[in-house]
Amino acid sequence: DIQMTQSPSSLSASVGDRVTITCRASQGISNYLAWYQQKPGKIPKLLIYAASTLQSGVPSRFSGGGSGTDFTLTISSLQPEDVATYYCQQYDSAPLTFGGGTKVEIK
Amino acid sequence: EVQLVESGGGLVQPGRSLRLSCAASGFTFDDYAMHWVRQAPGKGLEWISSISWKSGSTGYADSVKGRFTISRDNAKNSLYLQMNSLRTEDTALYYCAKDVSFGSAWYFDSWGQGTLVTVSS
């Protein structure tokens, strides 16, 4: 099974800060990586797929990068509505696996 | 608008069975693979099962293999999860999720609100 490791597990940043979350796969997954945002008490929402392609309707302050084993999700200017837990998910091979999540809070 | 509505959750004793359903609308159901993902209270997301658009292919997480069975009825626009031999560690919110792509891409662009399964004596 491919293990997905996210870091940090939580972070606190100020409004307007640039925030970067890292996701590492235990083996190469090409660009078969998606990112989801889950706001408190809400269902997950797809943000990015194919490692760097923004899902329709997602604000452009979100961006994704990487390939192989190392990936990033960047919020270029953190907004209050971005408070959420973010998950990466690999879809290179079964079983599909998620990272443990990164909780983003406002300082 | 895509809608996914799960039902069938509840409180069940260890070792018993439960069947979850997911009613889909707003898209051509039989064109897409479908999935079940769960989230234990206060924990992260865990994929547990997928089924291809014509039910020709299914997949399961090791944690549920041999105990859970995914199925679909394309005529009824419905997805199911038969859960047998339930364990306390199966306690979670169970989400039905739609695949992103015609056919299957194995990631998810629409989620239901979830149905809570609590396994406890």
Short mmCIF file of C-alpha atoms in Angstrom, two decimals:
data_model
loop_
_atom_site.label_atom_id
_atom_site.label_comp_id
_atom_site.label_asym_id
_atom_site.label_seq_id
_atom_site.Cartn_x
_atom_site.Cartn_y
_atom_site.Cartn_z
CA ASP A 1 0.00 0.00 0.00
CA ILE A 2 1.12 3.55 -0.69
CA GLN A 3 1.44 5.60 2.48
CA MET A 4 0.73 9.33 2.29
CA THR A 5 2.42 11.52 4.89
CA GLN A 6 1.37 15.12 5.35
CA SER A 7 3.26 17.82 7.18
CA PRO A 8 2.75 19.72 9.29
CA SER A 9 -0.23 18.14 11.04
CA SER A 10 -1.38 21.61 12.01
CA LEU A 11 -0.36 25.20 11.47
CA SER A 12 -1.41 28.64 12.53
CA ALA A 13 -0.80 31.63 10.26
CA SER A 14 -1.95 35.20 9.85
CA VAL A 15 -4.40 36.47 7.28
CA GLY A 16 -2.47 37.24 4.12
CA ASP A 17 0.35 34.81 4.85
CA ARG A 18 1.60 32.30 2.31
CA VAL A 19 0.95 28.77 3.58
CA THR A 20 2.47 25.57 2.23
CA ILE A 21 1.44 22.02 3.10
CA THR A 22 3.54 19.04 2.08
CA CYS A 23 2.41 15.55 1.14
CA ARG A 24 4.89 12.73 0.61
CA ALA A 25 4.10 9.37 -0.96
CA SER A 26 5.93 6.24 0.11
CA GLN A 27 6.54 5.40 -3.56
CA GLY A 28 6.23 7.26 -6.83
CA ILE A 29 2.70 8.11 -7.91
CA SER A 30 3.47 10.29 -10.94
CA ASN A 31 0.95 13.14 -10.66
CA TYR A 32 -2.00 11.05 -9.47
CA LEU A 33 -2.67 13.24 -6.47
CA ALA A 34 -5.72 15.16 -5.31
CA TRP A 35 -6.17 17.71 -2.54
CA TYR A 36 -9.38 18.19 -0.53
CA GLN A 37 -10.50 20.87 1.88
CA GLN A 38 -12.79 20.00 4.77
CA LYS A 39 -14.14 22.94 6.76
CA PRO A 40 -15.28 22.28 10.34
CA GLY A 41 -18.51 20.29 10.36
CA LYS A 42 -18.68 20.16 6.57
CA ILE A 43 -18.08 17.60 3.85
CA PRO A 44 -14.81 17.42 1.93
CA LYS A 45 -14.41 19.53 -1.20
CA LEU A 46 -12.10 18.75 -4.12
CA LEU A 47 -9.56 21.54 -4.61
CA ILE A 48 -6.88 20.17 -6.91
CA TYR A 49 -6.35 17.05 -9.01
CA ALA A 50 -3.52 15.75 -11.14
CA ALA A 51 -1.27 17.37 -8.54
CA SER A 52 -1.62 20.88 -9.95
CA THR A 53 -4.94 21.31 -11.78
CA LEU A 54 -7.38 23.57 -9.98
CA GLN A 55 -10.93 22.25 -9.75
CA SER A 56 -13.52 24.56 -11.29
CA GLY A 57 -14.66 27.29 -8.91
CA VAL A 58 -11.69 27.03 -6.55
CA PRO A 59 -10.02 30.39 -5.83
CA SER A 60 -6.74 31.00 -7.62
CA ARG A 61 -4.90 31.58 -4.34
CA PHE A 62 -4.78 27.78 -4.08
CA SER A 63 -2.12 25.99 -6.09
CA GLY A 64 -0.58 22.55 -6.17
CA GLY A 65 2.76 21.24 -7.29
CA GLY A 66 5.07 18.28 -7.36
CA SER A 67 5.27 14.86 -8.93
CA GLY A 68 6.67 11.47 -8.08
CA THR A 69 6.76 11.36 -4.29
CA ASP A 70 6.73 14.98 -3.11
CA PHE A 71 3.80 17.34 -3.44
CA THR A 72 2.73 20.71 -2.09
CA LEU A 73 -0.48 22.63 -1.60
CA THR A 74 0.05 26.38 -1.34
CA ILE A 75 -2.36 29.09 -0.28
CA SER A 76 -0.79 32.29 -1.57
CA SER A 77 -2.67 34.64 0.76
CA LEU A 78 -4.49 32.96 3.63
CA GLN A 79 -8.07 34.08 4.14
CA PRO A 80 -10.37 33.51 7.15
CA GLU A 81 -12.58 31.22 5.07
CA ASP A 82 -9.60 28.92 4.46
CA VAL A 83 -9.74 27.62 8.03
CA ALA A 84 -10.09 23.90 7.41
CA THR A 85 -8.33 20.57 7.39
CA TYR A 86 -6.62 19.71 4.12
CA TYR A 87 -6.09 16.16 2.88
CA CYS A 88 -4.06 14.74 0.04
CA GLN A 89 -5.13 11.53 -1.69
CA GLN A 90 -3.24 9.32 -4.11
CA TYR A 91 -5.12 7.59 -6.90
CA ASP A 92 -2.19 5.92 -8.60
CA SER A 93 -3.08 2.49 -7.29
CA ALA A 94 -5.45 0.64 -4.99
CA PRO A 95 -5.97 0.89 -2.14
CA LEU A 96 -6.66 4.60 -2.50
CA THR A 97 -5.04 6.35 0.42
CA PHE A 98 -5.32 9.73 2.12
CA GLY A 99 -2.79 11.70 4.07
CA GLY A 100 -3.49 12.25 7.75
CA GLY A 101 -4.60 15.83 7.22
CA THR A 102 -3.27 19.30 7.99
CA LYS A 103 -5.37 21.58 10.14
CA VAL A 104 -5.02 25.25 9.18
CA GLU A 105 -5.98 27.94 11.66
CA ILE A 106 -5.77 31.71 11.77
CA LYS A 107 -3.30 33.21 14.21
CA GLU B 1 -27.00 19.72 -9.39
CA VAL B 2 -25.42 16.52 -8.12
CA GLN B 3 -27.08 15.16 -4.99
CA LEU B 4 -25.97 12.17 -2.96
CA VAL B 5 -28.09 11.17 0.01
CA GLU B 6 -26.91 8.41 2.31
CA SER B 7 -29.16 6.45 4.64
CA GLY B 8 -29.15 3.31 6.73
CA GLY B 9 -26.75 4.28 9.50
CA GLY B 10 -27.47 3.78 13.17
CA LEU B 11 -26.44 2.09 16.37
CA VAL B 12 -25.58 -1.59 16.01
CA GLN B 13 -23.96 -4.19 18.24
CA PRO B 14 -20.57 -5.69 17.40
CA GLY B 15 -20.88 -8.66 15.09
CA ARG B 16 -24.15 -7.51 13.57
CA SER B 17 -24.87 -6.24 10.07
CA LEU B 18 -26.04 -3.01 8.49
CA ARG B 19 -26.78 -1.95 4.92
CA LEU B 20 -26.08 1.59 3.80
CA SER B 21 -27.71 3.17 0.78
CA CYS B 22 -26.86 6.21 -1.29
CA ALA B 23 -29.49 7.77 -3.56
CA ALA B 24 -27.96 9.72 -6.43
CA SER B 25 -29.46 12.39 -8.64
CA GLY B 26 -28.44 15.24 -10.91
CA PHE B 27 -26.08 13.23 -13.11
CA THR B 28 -26.09 10.11 -15.26
CA PHE B 29 -25.41 7.63 -12.47
CA ASP B 30 -24.35 4.66 -14.59
CA ASP B 31 -21.63 6.71 -16.30
CA TYR B 32 -19.52 7.02 -13.14
CA ALA B 33 -17.66 4.87 -10.68
CA MET B 34 -18.83 5.37 -7.10
CA HIS B 35 -17.08 5.13 -3.77
CA TRP B 36 -17.51 4.86 -0.02
CA VAL B 37 -15.22 6.86 2.26
CA ARG B 38 -15.49 6.96 6.03
CA GLN B 39 -14.35 9.27 8.79
CA ALA B 40 -14.12 8.13 12.39
CA PRO B 41 -15.06 10.79 14.96
CA GLY B 42 -12.33 13.43 15.09
CA LYS B 43 -10.16 11.49 12.62
CA GLY B 44 -9.13 11.68 8.97
CA LEU B 45 -10.60 10.28 5.79
CA GLU B 46 -10.35 6.58 4.96
CA TRP B 47 -11.29 5.12 1.57
CA ILE B 48 -13.08 1.83 2.03
CA SER B 49 -14.58 0.72 -1.27
CA SER B 50 -15.17 1.52 -4.93
CA ILE B 51 -17.28 0.11 -7.73
CA SER B 52 -16.88 0.74 -11.44
CA TRP B 53 -19.65 2.23 -13.53
CA LYS B 54 -21.04 -1.12 -14.71
CA SER B 55 -20.20 -3.04 -11.50
CA GLY B 56 -17.56 -5.01 -13.34
CA SER B 57 -14.86 -4.08 -10.88
CA THR B 58 -14.84 -3.53 -7.14
CA GLY B 59 -12.16 -2.72 -4.62
CA TYR B 60 -11.88 -2.73 -0.84
CA ALA B 61 -9.58 -1.50 1.86
CA ASP B 62 -7.89 -4.29 3.79
CA SER B 63 -9.71 -3.12 6.92
CA VAL B 64 -13.10 -4.14 5.47
CA LYS B 65 -12.23 -6.81 2.89
CA GLY B 66 -14.27 -9.95 3.40
CA ARG B 67 -16.78 -8.15 5.64
CA PHE B 68 -18.17 -5.35 3.47
CA THR B 69 -19.70 -5.62 -0.01
CA ILE B 70 -20.29 -2.73 -2.35
CA SER B 71 -22.98 -2.87 -5.01
CA ARG B 72 -25.05 -0.60 -7.19
CA ASP B 73 -28.39 -0.62 -8.95
CA ASN B 74 -28.10 1.64 -11.96
CA ALA B 75 -31.83 1.37 -12.66
CA LYS B 76 -32.50 2.88 -9.24
CA ASN B 77 -29.57 5.33 -9.26
CA SER B 78 -28.44 3.81 -6.00
CA LEU B 79 -25.22 2.69 -4.34
CA TYR B 80 -25.09 0.26 -1.44
CA LEU B 81 -22.68 -0.97 1.20
CA GLN B 82 -23.49 -4.22 2.98
CA MET B 83 -21.54 -4.28 6.22
CA ASN B 84 -21.26 -7.60 8.07
CA SER B 85 -19.38 -8.62 11.21
CA LEU B 86 -19.21 -5.02 12.36
CA ARG B 87 -16.51 -4.00 14.82
CA THR B 88 -16.25 -1.09 17.20
CA GLU B 89 -13.51 0.34 14.96
CA ASP B 90 -16.05 0.62 12.12
CA THR B 91 -17.72 3.46 14.00
CA ALA B 92 -17.61 6.41 11.61
CA LEU B 93 -19.46 8.78 9.35
CA TYR B 94 -19.82 7.00 6.01
CA TYR B 95 -19.76 9.15 2.90
CA CYS B 96 -20.92 8.20 -0.55
CA ALA B 97 -18.73 9.91 -3.16
CA LYS B 98 -18.96 10.30 -6.92
CA ASP B 99 -16.00 9.75 -9.18
CA VAL B 100 -14.80 12.79 -11.03
CA SER B 101 -14.65 11.33 -14.49
CA PHE B 102 -16.80 9.56 -17.01
CA GLY B 103 -15.81 5.99 -16.29
CA SER B 104 -13.41 6.19 -13.39
CA ALA B 105 -10.56 8.37 -12.24
CA TRP B 106 -10.56 7.24 -8.61
CA TYR B 107 -10.91 10.59 -6.96
CA PHE B 108 -14.05 12.38 -5.91
CA ASP B 109 -15.83 15.56 -6.90
CA SER B 110 -19.11 15.20 -5.03
CA TRP B 111 -19.83 13.90 -1.56
CA GLY B 112 -23.00 13.16 0.36
CA GLN B 113 -23.60 14.48 3.84
CA GLY B 114 -22.78 11.10 5.32
CA THR B 115 -24.60 8.58 7.50
CA LEU B 116 -23.32 7.79 10.98
CA VAL B 117 -22.64 4.21 11.96
CA THR B 118 -22.01 3.52 15.62
CA VAL B 119 -20.91 0.04 16.63
CA SER B 120 -21.28 -0.47 20.35
CA SER B 121 -22.66 -2.95 22.82
#
